[in-house]
């Protein structure tokens, strides 16, 4: 787990693309917070323990980690699969450690009429078309990727399939449980995301007791990469408006 900055603790959780995809988000938050950015077990060549077979297991592991570190007033921010993990943590946080959430194009819930795109069925061109606003800019031809990097990606995808493949990319009970989560929750969404659409994001935000959706124009599934300035500004506005319970009491 990498750490940076000082201030309110902030746990930053990556999605299926690995920790590199949230490096910019973690760097931005480290300007005003003490960021902790782990690598999920099974990503980037790390070992996945046999007991880790679902996102609920991952959420509990991170909650236990926060307990062991003695942290309070924690902001948890997550992208895609990491956002799902953050939401699962929040519904299980009976000790009130988590006091804020930022979910960026998170998966994890079942929204009728808004199915989650089957990421495992997409080739590289399909990923570019569905995940990015500017697909030409972000398309990567696998023919030009070194074999070791392709193998690492395949291993990451195998881990993701184990944790989130059945049921596909969601917890059937999570949406209805979110009404019990009353901490400020910002859901940031790329307007052009076709993995999980803004309508999916609106239903997700509406399920929280204190949730709000902010849509980022000209961005897809990773708006913090495609439109970082607009995304970070939205997050900053939210954190400023929400305040920090530990410091405002």
PDB file of C-alpha atoms in Angstrom:
ATOM      1  CA  UNK A   1       0.000   0.000   0.000  1.00  0.00           C
ATOM      2  CA  UNK A   2       1.411   3.386  -0.990  1.00  0.00           C
ATOM      3  CA  UNK A   3       0.838   6.477   1.146  1.00  0.00           C
ATOM      4  CA  UNK A   4       1.155  10.193   0.479  1.00  0.00           C
ATOM      5  CA  UNK A   5       0.085  13.530   1.889  1.00  0.00           C
ATOM      6  CA  UNK A   6      -1.241  14.577   5.257  1.00  0.00           C
ATOM      7  CA  UNK A   7      -4.677  15.334   6.652  1.00  0.00           C
ATOM      8  CA  UNK A   8      -7.905  13.385   6.599  1.00  0.00           C
ATOM      9  CA  UNK A   9      -7.294   9.732   5.716  1.00  0.00           C
ATOM     10  CA  UNK A  10      -8.483   8.739   2.245  1.00  0.00           C
ATOM     11  CA  UNK A  11      -8.527   5.157   0.977  1.00  0.00           C
ATOM     12  CA  UNK A  12      -8.295   5.088  -2.840  1.00  0.00           C
ATOM     13  CA  UNK A  13      -9.478   1.875  -4.538  1.00  0.00           C
ATOM     14  CA  UNK A  14      -8.669   0.993  -8.131  1.00  0.00           C
ATOM     15  CA  UNK A  15     -10.840  -0.766 -10.658  1.00  0.00           C
ATOM     16  CA  UNK A  16     -10.142  -3.684 -12.959  1.00  0.00           C
ATOM     17  CA  UNK A  17      -7.432  -1.772 -14.825  1.00  0.00           C
ATOM     18  CA  UNK A  18      -5.205  -1.797 -11.754  1.00  0.00           C
ATOM     19  CA  UNK A  19      -3.597   0.859  -9.547  1.00  0.00           C
ATOM     20  CA  UNK A  20      -2.120   2.848 -12.437  1.00  0.00           C
ATOM     21  CA  UNK A  21      -5.637   3.912 -13.423  1.00  0.00           C
ATOM     22  CA  UNK A  22      -6.183   5.836 -10.175  1.00  0.00           C
ATOM     23  CA  UNK A  23      -2.688   7.280  -9.753  1.00  0.00           C
ATOM     24  CA  UNK A  24      -3.844  10.715 -10.879  1.00  0.00           C
ATOM     25  CA  UNK A  25      -6.848  10.681  -8.541  1.00  0.00           C
ATOM     26  CA  UNK A  26      -4.692   9.595  -5.613  1.00  0.00           C
ATOM     27  CA  UNK A  27      -2.145  12.281  -6.444  1.00  0.00           C
ATOM     28  CA  UNK A  28      -4.802  14.967  -6.511  1.00  0.00           C
ATOM     29  CA  UNK A  29      -6.371  13.915  -3.206  1.00  0.00           C
ATOM     30  CA  UNK A  30      -2.945  13.704  -1.548  1.00  0.00           C
ATOM     31  CA  UNK A  31      -2.719  17.506  -1.768  1.00  0.00           C
ATOM     32  CA  UNK A  32      -5.212  17.797   1.082  1.00  0.00           C
ATOM     33  CA  UNK A  33      -5.502  14.263   2.505  1.00  0.00           C
ATOM     34  CA  UNK A  34      -3.406  11.366   3.742  1.00  0.00           C
ATOM     35  CA  UNK A  35      -3.993   8.926   0.912  1.00  0.00           C
ATOM     36  CA  UNK A  36      -3.648   5.169   1.184  1.00  0.00           C
ATOM     37  CA  UNK A  37      -3.634   3.435  -2.181  1.00  0.00           C
ATOM     38  CA  UNK A  38      -3.519  -0.368  -2.038  1.00  0.00           C
ATOM     39  CA  UNK A  39      -3.177  -2.934  -4.805  1.00  0.00           C
ATOM     40  CA  UNK A  40      -6.054  -5.412  -4.594  1.00  0.00           C
ATOM     41  CA  UNK A  41      -4.775  -8.960  -3.999  1.00  0.00           C
ATOM     42  CA  UNK A  42      -4.429 -10.724  -7.338  1.00  0.00           C
ATOM     43  CA  UNK A  43      -3.624  -7.572  -9.342  1.00  0.00           C
ATOM     44  CA  UNK A  44      -0.184  -6.559 -10.590  1.00  0.00           C
ATOM     45  CA  UNK A  45       1.272  -9.981  -9.856  1.00  0.00           C
ATOM     46  CA  UNK A  46       0.270 -10.041  -6.187  1.00  0.00           C
ATOM     47  CA  UNK A  47      -1.080 -13.174  -4.542  1.00  0.00           C
ATOM     48  CA  UNK A  48      -4.802 -13.669  -4.006  1.00  0.00           C
ATOM     49  CA  UNK A  49      -5.507 -15.656  -0.828  1.00  0.00           C
ATOM     50  CA  UNK A  50      -7.904 -18.610  -1.286  1.00  0.00           C
ATOM     51  CA  UNK A  51     -10.572 -17.006   0.909  1.00  0.00           C
ATOM     52  CA  UNK A  52     -10.819 -13.919  -1.317  1.00  0.00           C
ATOM     53  CA  UNK A  53     -13.546 -14.955  -3.742  1.00  0.00           C
ATOM     54  CA  UNK A  54     -15.862 -11.933  -3.851  1.00  0.00           C
ATOM     55  CA  UNK A  55     -16.028  -8.157  -3.550  1.00  0.00           C
ATOM     56  CA  UNK A  56     -17.649  -8.584  -0.141  1.00  0.00           C
ATOM     57  CA  UNK A  57     -14.471 -10.321   1.040  1.00  0.00           C
ATOM     58  CA  UNK A  58     -12.368  -7.460  -0.318  1.00  0.00           C
ATOM     59  CA  UNK A  59     -14.588  -4.874   1.373  1.00  0.00           C
ATOM     60  CA  UNK A  60     -14.310  -6.607   4.743  1.00  0.00           C
ATOM     61  CA  UNK A  61     -10.542  -6.928   4.368  1.00  0.00           C
ATOM     62  CA  UNK A  62     -10.205  -3.173   3.822  1.00  0.00           C
ATOM     63  CA  UNK A  63     -12.534  -2.386   6.720  1.00  0.00           C
ATOM     64  CA  UNK A  64     -10.421  -4.591   8.989  1.00  0.00           C
ATOM     65  CA  UNK A  65      -7.332  -2.785   7.705  1.00  0.00           C
ATOM     66  CA  UNK A  66      -8.813   0.600   8.654  1.00  0.00           C
ATOM     67  CA  UNK A  67      -9.631  -0.802  12.106  1.00  0.00           C
ATOM     68  CA  UNK A  68      -6.080  -2.099  12.587  1.00  0.00           C
ATOM     69  CA  UNK A  69      -4.630   1.259  11.593  1.00  0.00           C
ATOM     70  CA  UNK A  70      -6.895   3.031  14.063  1.00  0.00           C
ATOM     71  CA  UNK A  71      -8.220   5.421  11.429  1.00  0.00           C
ATOM     72  CA  UNK A  72     -11.346   7.560  11.765  1.00  0.00           C
ATOM     73  CA  UNK A  73     -13.152  10.059   9.538  1.00  0.00           C
ATOM     74  CA  UNK A  74     -12.089   8.140   6.427  1.00  0.00           C
ATOM     75  CA  UNK A  75     -12.976   9.166   2.899  1.00  0.00           C
ATOM     76  CA  UNK A  76     -13.191   6.148   0.603  1.00  0.00           C
ATOM     77  CA  UNK A  77     -12.896   6.836  -3.124  1.00  0.00           C
ATOM     78  CA  UNK A  78     -13.079   4.157  -5.772  1.00  0.00           C
ATOM     79  CA  UNK A  79     -13.239   3.775  -9.527  1.00  0.00           C
ATOM     80  CA  UNK A  80     -15.472   1.144 -11.176  1.00  0.00           C
ATOM     81  CA  UNK A  81     -14.813  -2.091  -9.251  1.00  0.00           C
ATOM     82  CA  UNK A  82     -13.152   0.014  -6.542  1.00  0.00           C
ATOM     83  CA  UNK A  83     -16.305   2.096  -6.245  1.00  0.00           C
ATOM     84  CA  UNK A  84     -18.324  -1.069  -5.778  1.00  0.00           C
ATOM     85  CA  UNK A  85     -15.899  -2.125  -3.044  1.00  0.00           C
ATOM     86  CA  UNK A  86     -16.288   1.257  -1.353  1.00  0.00           C
ATOM     87  CA  UNK A  87     -20.084   0.916  -1.355  1.00  0.00           C
ATOM     88  CA  UNK A  88     -19.850  -2.594   0.132  1.00  0.00           C
ATOM     89  CA  UNK A  89     -17.545  -1.230   2.829  1.00  0.00           C
ATOM     90  CA  UNK A  90     -20.018   1.522   3.685  1.00  0.00           C
ATOM     91  CA  UNK A  91     -22.956  -0.828   4.220  1.00  0.00           C
ATOM     92  CA  UNK A  92     -20.813  -2.939   6.561  1.00  0.00           C
ATOM     93  CA  UNK A  93     -19.235  -0.052   8.493  1.00  0.00           C
ATOM     94  CA  UNK A  94     -21.055  -0.407  11.808  1.00  0.00           C
ATOM     95  CA  UNK A  95     -18.285   1.484  13.635  1.00  0.00           C
ATOM     96  CA  UNK A  96     -18.757   4.696  11.634  1.00  0.00           C
ATOM     97  CA  UNK A  97     -15.167   4.833  10.395  1.00  0.00           C
ATOM     98  CA  UNK A  98     -16.173   5.957   6.899  1.00  0.00           C
ATOM     99  CA  UNK A  99     -17.532   9.502   6.752  1.00  0.00           C
ATOM    100  CA  UNK A 100     -17.499  10.141   3.012  1.00  0.00           C
ATOM    101  CA  UNK A 101     -17.640   8.358  -0.334  1.00  0.00           C
ATOM    102  CA  UNK A 102     -16.604   9.240  -3.871  1.00  0.00           C
ATOM    103  CA  UNK A 103     -17.612   6.627  -6.430  1.00  0.00           C
ATOM    104  CA  UNK A 104     -16.380   7.118  -9.989  1.00  0.00           C
ATOM    105  CA  UNK A 105     -18.441   5.225 -12.591  1.00  0.00           C
ATOM    106  CA  UNK A 106     -18.914   2.445 -10.062  1.00  0.00           C
ATOM    107  CA  UNK A 107     -20.374  -0.945 -10.841  1.00  0.00           C
ATOM    108  CA  UNK A 108     -21.904  -3.164  -8.172  1.00  0.00           C
ATOM    109  CA  UNK A 109     -25.680  -2.750  -8.266  1.00  0.00           C
ATOM    110  CA  UNK A 110     -28.465  -4.161 -10.417  1.00  0.00           C
ATOM    111  CA  UNK A 111     -30.504  -1.399 -12.087  1.00  0.00           C
ATOM    112  CA  UNK A 112     -33.513  -2.654 -14.096  1.00  0.00           C
ATOM    113  CA  UNK A 113     -33.278  -1.533 -17.699  1.00  0.00           C
ATOM    114  CA  UNK A 114     -29.626  -0.483 -17.368  1.00  0.00           C
ATOM    115  CA  UNK A 115     -27.511  -3.627 -17.723  1.00  0.00           C
ATOM    116  CA  UNK A 116     -23.784  -3.544 -17.075  1.00  0.00           C
ATOM    117  CA  UNK A 117     -21.848  -4.086 -20.290  1.00  0.00           C
ATOM    118  CA  UNK A 118     -20.146  -7.491 -20.405  1.00  0.00           C
ATOM    119  CA  UNK A 119     -16.548  -6.315 -20.200  1.00  0.00           C
ATOM    120  CA  UNK A 120     -15.198  -9.850 -20.539  1.00  0.00           C
ATOM    121  CA  UNK A 121     -16.828 -10.156 -23.965  1.00  0.00           C
ATOM    122  CA  UNK A 122     -15.175  -7.027 -25.373  1.00  0.00           C
ATOM    123  CA  UNK A 123     -12.040  -7.023 -27.479  1.00  0.00           C
ATOM    124  CA  UNK A 124      -9.605  -4.102 -27.380  1.00  0.00           C
ATOM    125  CA  UNK A 125     -11.606  -2.146 -29.955  1.00  0.00           C
ATOM    126  CA  UNK A 126     -14.799  -2.770 -28.012  1.00  0.00           C
ATOM    127  CA  UNK A 127     -13.227  -1.575 -24.770  1.00  0.00           C
ATOM    128  CA  UNK A 128     -12.199   1.651 -26.475  1.00  0.00           C
ATOM    129  CA  UNK A 129     -15.664   2.175 -27.943  1.00  0.00           C
ATOM    130  CA  UNK A 130     -17.630   1.498 -24.766  1.00  0.00           C
ATOM    131  CA  UNK A 131     -15.270   2.815 -22.070  1.00  0.00           C
ATOM    132  CA  UNK A 132     -13.961   6.067 -23.572  1.00  0.00           C
ATOM    133  CA  UNK A 133     -15.502   9.218 -25.007  1.00  0.00           C
ATOM    134  CA  UNK A 134     -12.536   9.621 -27.372  1.00  0.00           C
ATOM    135  CA  UNK A 135     -12.108   6.011 -28.441  1.00  0.00           C
ATOM    136  CA  UNK A 136      -9.490   6.774 -31.102  1.00  0.00           C
ATOM    137  CA  UNK A 137      -7.219   8.450 -28.566  1.00  0.00           C
ATOM    138  CA  UNK A 138      -7.391   5.635 -26.031  1.00  0.00           C
ATOM    139  CA  UNK A 139      -7.523   2.562 -28.262  1.00  0.00           C
ATOM    140  CA  UNK A 140      -4.463   0.360 -27.749  1.00  0.00           C
ATOM    141  CA  UNK A 141      -3.725  -2.258 -30.413  1.00  0.00           C
ATOM    142  CA  UNK A 142      -2.794  -5.499 -28.589  1.00  0.00           C
ATOM    143  CA  UNK A 143      -0.364  -6.296 -31.397  1.00  0.00           C
ATOM    144  CA  UNK A 144       1.874  -3.531 -30.103  1.00  0.00           C
ATOM    145  CA  UNK A 145       1.775  -4.563 -26.450  1.00  0.00           C
ATOM    146  CA  UNK A 146       4.679  -6.670 -25.113  1.00  0.00           C
ATOM    147  CA  UNK A 147       3.828 -10.264 -24.264  1.00  0.00           C
ATOM    148  CA  UNK A 148       4.596  -9.862 -20.563  1.00  0.00           C
ATOM    149  CA  UNK A 149       2.163  -6.944 -20.290  1.00  0.00           C
ATOM    150  CA  UNK A 150      -0.541  -8.932 -22.071  1.00  0.00           C
ATOM    151  CA  UNK A 151       0.030 -11.817 -19.656  1.00  0.00           C
ATOM    152  CA  UNK A 152      -0.218  -9.454 -16.677  1.00  0.00           C
ATOM    153  CA  UNK A 153      -3.499  -8.038 -17.996  1.00  0.00           C
ATOM    154  CA  UNK A 154      -4.871 -11.537 -18.497  1.00  0.00           C
ATOM    155  CA  UNK A 155      -3.984 -12.418 -14.904  1.00  0.00           C
ATOM    156  CA  UNK A 156      -5.726  -9.269 -13.659  1.00  0.00           C
ATOM    157  CA  UNK A 157      -8.822 -10.159 -15.669  1.00  0.00           C
ATOM    158  CA  UNK A 158      -8.795 -13.682 -14.246  1.00  0.00           C
ATOM    159  CA  UNK A 159      -8.803 -12.228 -10.741  1.00  0.00           C
ATOM    160  CA  UNK A 160     -11.619  -9.858 -11.656  1.00  0.00           C
ATOM    161  CA  UNK A 161     -13.657 -12.736 -13.054  1.00  0.00           C
ATOM    162  CA  UNK A 162     -13.170 -14.679  -9.809  1.00  0.00           C
ATOM    163  CA  UNK A 163     -14.262 -11.753  -7.643  1.00  0.00           C
ATOM    164  CA  UNK A 164     -16.975 -10.262  -9.828  1.00  0.00           C
ATOM    165  CA  UNK A 165     -17.919 -12.695 -12.577  1.00  0.00           C
ATOM    166  CA  UNK A 166     -20.890 -14.465 -10.975  1.00  0.00           C
ATOM    167  CA  UNK A 167     -23.232 -12.721 -10.496  1.00  0.00           C
ATOM    168  CA  UNK A 168     -21.723 -10.439 -13.109  1.00  0.00           C
ATOM    169  CA  UNK A 169     -20.330  -7.187 -11.661  1.00  0.00           C
ATOM    170  CA  UNK A 170     -22.992  -6.704  -8.995  1.00  0.00           C
ATOM    171  CA  UNK A 171     -24.311  -7.711  -5.604  1.00  0.00           C
ATOM    172  CA  UNK A 172     -28.062  -8.371  -5.927  1.00  0.00           C
ATOM    173  CA  UNK A 173     -28.676  -7.030  -2.403  1.00  0.00           C
ATOM    174  CA  UNK A 174     -26.518  -3.923  -2.515  1.00  0.00           C
ATOM    175  CA  UNK A 175     -28.914  -1.411  -4.095  1.00  0.00           C
ATOM    176  CA  UNK A 176     -31.563  -1.784  -1.389  1.00  0.00           C
ATOM    177  CA  UNK A 177     -28.956  -1.751   1.385  1.00  0.00           C
ATOM    178  CA  UNK A 178     -27.576   1.642   0.351  1.00  0.00           C
ATOM    179  CA  UNK A 179     -30.505   3.484   1.955  1.00  0.00           C
ATOM    180  CA  UNK A 180     -28.846   2.771   5.302  1.00  0.00           C
ATOM    181  CA  UNK A 181     -25.670   4.625   4.239  1.00  0.00           C
ATOM    182  CA  UNK A 182     -26.159   8.261   5.250  1.00  0.00           C
ATOM    183  CA  UNK A 183     -22.639   9.653   4.801  1.00  0.00           C
ATOM    184  CA  UNK A 184     -22.197  12.153   1.933  1.00  0.00           C
ATOM    185  CA  UNK A 185     -21.728  10.168  -1.270  1.00  0.00           C
ATOM    186  CA  UNK A 186     -20.689  11.756  -4.559  1.00  0.00           C
ATOM    187  CA  UNK A 187     -21.089   9.648  -7.674  1.00  0.00           C
ATOM    188  CA  UNK A 188     -19.024  11.057 -10.537  1.00  0.00           C
ATOM    189  CA  UNK A 189     -19.985   9.775 -13.969  1.00  0.00           C
ATOM    190  CA  UNK A 190     -18.637  10.129 -17.466  1.00  0.00           C
ATOM    191  CA  UNK A 191     -21.415  11.321 -19.771  1.00  0.00           C
ATOM    192  CA  UNK A 192     -20.242   8.954 -22.516  1.00  0.00           C
ATOM    193  CA  UNK A 193     -19.774   5.853 -20.347  1.00  0.00           C
ATOM    194  CA  UNK A 194     -21.339   2.854 -22.085  1.00  0.00           C
ATOM    195  CA  UNK A 195     -20.070   0.263 -19.613  1.00  0.00           C
ATOM    196  CA  UNK A 196     -22.443   1.679 -16.984  1.00  0.00           C
ATOM    197  CA  UNK A 197     -24.521   4.581 -18.255  1.00  0.00           C
ATOM    198  CA  UNK A 198     -25.285   7.877 -16.501  1.00  0.00           C
ATOM    199  CA  UNK A 199     -28.843   6.574 -15.983  1.00  0.00           C
ATOM    200  CA  UNK A 200     -27.329   3.667 -14.055  1.00  0.00           C
ATOM    201  CA  UNK A 201     -25.310   6.207 -12.065  1.00  0.00           C
ATOM    202  CA  UNK A 202     -28.439   8.240 -11.289  1.00  0.00           C
ATOM    203  CA  UNK A 203     -30.194   5.170  -9.867  1.00  0.00           C
ATOM    204  CA  UNK A 204     -27.066   4.321  -7.868  1.00  0.00           C
ATOM    205  CA  UNK A 205     -26.838   7.836  -6.405  1.00  0.00           C
ATOM    206  CA  UNK A 206     -30.543   7.867  -5.621  1.00  0.00           C
ATOM    207  CA  UNK A 207     -30.250   4.681  -3.590  1.00  0.00           C
ATOM    208  CA  UNK A 208     -28.003   6.353  -0.998  1.00  0.00           C
ATOM    209  CA  UNK A 209     -29.591   8.284   1.860  1.00  0.00           C
ATOM    210  CA  UNK A 210     -27.296  11.219   1.022  1.00  0.00           C
ATOM    211  CA  UNK A 211     -26.118  10.613  -2.520  1.00  0.00           C
ATOM    212  CA  UNK A 212     -25.573  12.970  -5.429  1.00  0.00           C
ATOM    213  CA  UNK A 213     -24.642  12.439  -9.074  1.00  0.00           C
ATOM    214  CA  UNK A 214     -22.351  14.720 -11.066  1.00  0.00           C
ATOM    215  CA  UNK A 215     -21.925  13.997 -14.769  1.00  0.00           C
ATOM    216  CA  UNK A 216     -18.664  14.922 -16.514  1.00  0.00           C
ATOM    217  CA  UNK A 217     -19.014  15.912 -20.205  1.00  0.00           C
ATOM    218  CA  UNK A 218     -16.765  14.378 -22.875  1.00  0.00           C
ATOM    219  CA  UNK A 219     -15.689  11.532 -20.603  1.00  0.00           C
ATOM    220  CA  UNK A 220     -16.338   7.822 -20.439  1.00  0.00           C
ATOM    221  CA  UNK A 221     -15.797   5.180 -17.775  1.00  0.00           C
ATOM    222  CA  UNK A 222     -12.634   6.794 -16.415  1.00  0.00           C
ATOM    223  CA  UNK A 223     -13.396  10.538 -16.287  1.00  0.00           C
ATOM    224  CA  UNK A 224     -10.495  11.141 -13.891  1.00  0.00           C
ATOM    225  CA  UNK A 225      -8.195  10.131 -16.766  1.00  0.00           C
ATOM    226  CA  UNK A 226     -10.116  11.535 -19.721  1.00  0.00           C
ATOM    227  CA  UNK A 227     -11.232  14.814 -18.103  1.00  0.00           C
ATOM    228  CA  UNK A 228      -9.137  15.149 -14.926  1.00  0.00           C
ATOM    229  CA  UNK A 229      -9.607  18.886 -14.372  1.00  0.00           C
ATOM    230  CA  UNK A 230     -13.410  18.718 -14.464  1.00  0.00           C
ATOM    231  CA  UNK A 231     -13.482  15.533 -12.403  1.00  0.00           C
ATOM    232  CA  UNK A 232     -11.159  16.815  -9.692  1.00  0.00           C
ATOM    233  CA  UNK A 233     -13.040  20.117  -9.533  1.00  0.00           C
ATOM    234  CA  UNK A 234     -16.314  18.242  -8.960  1.00  0.00           C
ATOM    235  CA  UNK A 235     -14.737  16.175  -6.201  1.00  0.00           C
ATOM    236  CA  UNK A 236     -13.199  19.247  -4.556  1.00  0.00           C
ATOM    237  CA  UNK A 237     -16.532  21.072  -4.571  1.00  0.00           C
ATOM    238  CA  UNK A 238     -18.235  18.093  -2.988  1.00  0.00           C
ATOM    239  CA  UNK A 239     -15.629  17.641  -0.267  1.00  0.00           C
ATOM    240  CA  UNK A 240     -15.663  21.344   0.546  1.00  0.00           C
ATOM    241  CA  UNK A 241     -19.472  21.374   0.796  1.00  0.00           C
ATOM    242  CA  UNK A 242     -19.660  18.124   2.773  1.00  0.00           C
ATOM    243  CA  UNK A 243     -16.916  19.094   5.234  1.00  0.00           C
ATOM    244  CA  UNK A 244     -15.304  16.585   7.565  1.00  0.00           C
ATOM    245  CA  UNK A 245     -17.201  15.455  10.681  1.00  0.00           C
ATOM    246  CA  UNK A 246     -14.010  14.894  12.625  1.00  0.00           C
ATOM    247  CA  UNK A 247     -12.799  18.444  12.055  1.00  0.00           C
ATOM    248  CA  UNK A 248     -16.093  20.321  12.186  1.00  0.00           C
ATOM    249  CA  UNK A 249     -17.355  18.892  15.472  1.00  0.00           C
TER     250      UNK A 249
END
